[in-house]
Amino acid sequence: MKVGKRYEVIQAGRKGYKNKLIGTVVEEYPSFYSFQTKNYRTNINKVDLICGDYNAKPI
């Protein structure tokens, strides 16, 4: 993931739960990305991207 680009991030959970976030990567830290959507900012751990809990596709 690169700072300033827009991504669609899908969070996969237990029992088929999926949460879709669409937004922009604002800042990159050593262990996570700061992700800005319309109304709020959230953090996405790099470890979760590596292990497959989150899937990120550029838009």
Tab-separated table of C-alpha atoms in Angstrom:
chain	number	residue	atom	x	y	z
A	1	MET	CA	0.000	0.000	0.000
A	2	LYS	CA	1.248	3.469	-0.846
A	3	VAL	CA	0.510	6.785	0.842
A	4	GLY	CA	-1.982	8.938	-1.066
A	5	LYS	CA	-3.583	6.092	-3.050
A	6	ARG	CA	-7.202	4.949	-2.768
A	7	TYR	CA	-7.926	1.360	-1.760
A	8	GLU	CA	-10.855	-0.938	-1.182
A	9	VAL	CA	-10.086	-2.944	1.956
A	10	ILE	CA	-12.146	-5.998	2.881
A	11	GLN	CA	-11.902	-7.312	6.424
A	12	ALA	CA	-12.746	-11.006	6.726
A	13	GLY	CA	-14.052	-12.252	10.050
A	14	ARG	CA	-15.478	-15.364	11.589
A	15	LYS	CA	-18.562	-17.077	10.178
A	16	GLY	CA	-18.357	-15.311	6.811
A	17	TYR	CA	-18.448	-11.775	8.231
A	18	LYS	CA	-17.019	-9.177	5.829
A	19	ASN	CA	-16.544	-5.448	6.317
A	20	LYS	CA	-15.715	-3.255	3.317
A	21	LEU	CA	-13.812	0.032	3.692
A	22	ILE	CA	-13.077	2.432	0.838
A	23	GLY	CA	-10.612	5.206	1.480
A	24	THR	CA	-7.119	6.655	1.190
A	25	VAL	CA	-3.895	5.750	2.957
A	26	VAL	CA	-2.901	8.913	4.841
A	27	GLU	CA	0.238	7.863	6.723
A	28	GLU	CA	2.500	4.839	6.974
A	29	TYR	CA	4.027	3.776	10.281
A	30	PRO	CA	6.454	0.891	10.969
A	31	SER	CA	3.673	-1.529	11.977
A	32	PHE	CA	0.434	-0.105	10.506
A	33	TYR	CA	-1.204	2.174	7.936
A	34	SER	CA	-3.482	5.072	8.818
A	35	PHE	CA	-6.522	4.820	6.521
A	36	GLN	CA	-8.969	7.727	5.988
A	37	THR	CA	-12.532	6.976	4.890
A	38	LYS	CA	-15.335	9.528	4.497
A	39	ASN	CA	-16.227	9.999	8.148
A	40	TYR	CA	-13.383	8.560	10.175
A	41	ARG	CA	-9.779	7.393	10.280
A	42	THR	CA	-8.815	3.827	11.126
A	43	ASN	CA	-5.566	1.904	11.437
A	44	ILE	CA	-4.773	-1.274	9.522
A	45	ASN	CA	-1.997	-3.488	10.874
A	46	LYS	CA	0.566	-4.682	8.350
A	47	VAL	CA	0.545	-8.098	10.040
A	48	ASP	CA	-3.175	-8.457	9.286
A	49	LEU	CA	-2.528	-7.709	5.600
A	50	ILE	CA	0.238	-10.321	5.485
A	51	CYS	CA	-1.748	-13.090	7.219
A	52	GLY	CA	-4.872	-12.494	5.110
A	53	ASP	CA	-7.316	-10.979	7.601
A	54	TYR	CA	-7.506	-7.915	5.309
A	55	ASN	CA	-7.476	-7.819	1.492
A	56	ALA	CA	-6.554	-4.520	-0.158
A	57	LYS	CA	-7.211	-3.692	-3.814
A	58	PRO	CA	-6.259	-0.356	-5.420
A	59	ILE	CA	-9.110	1.587	-7.006
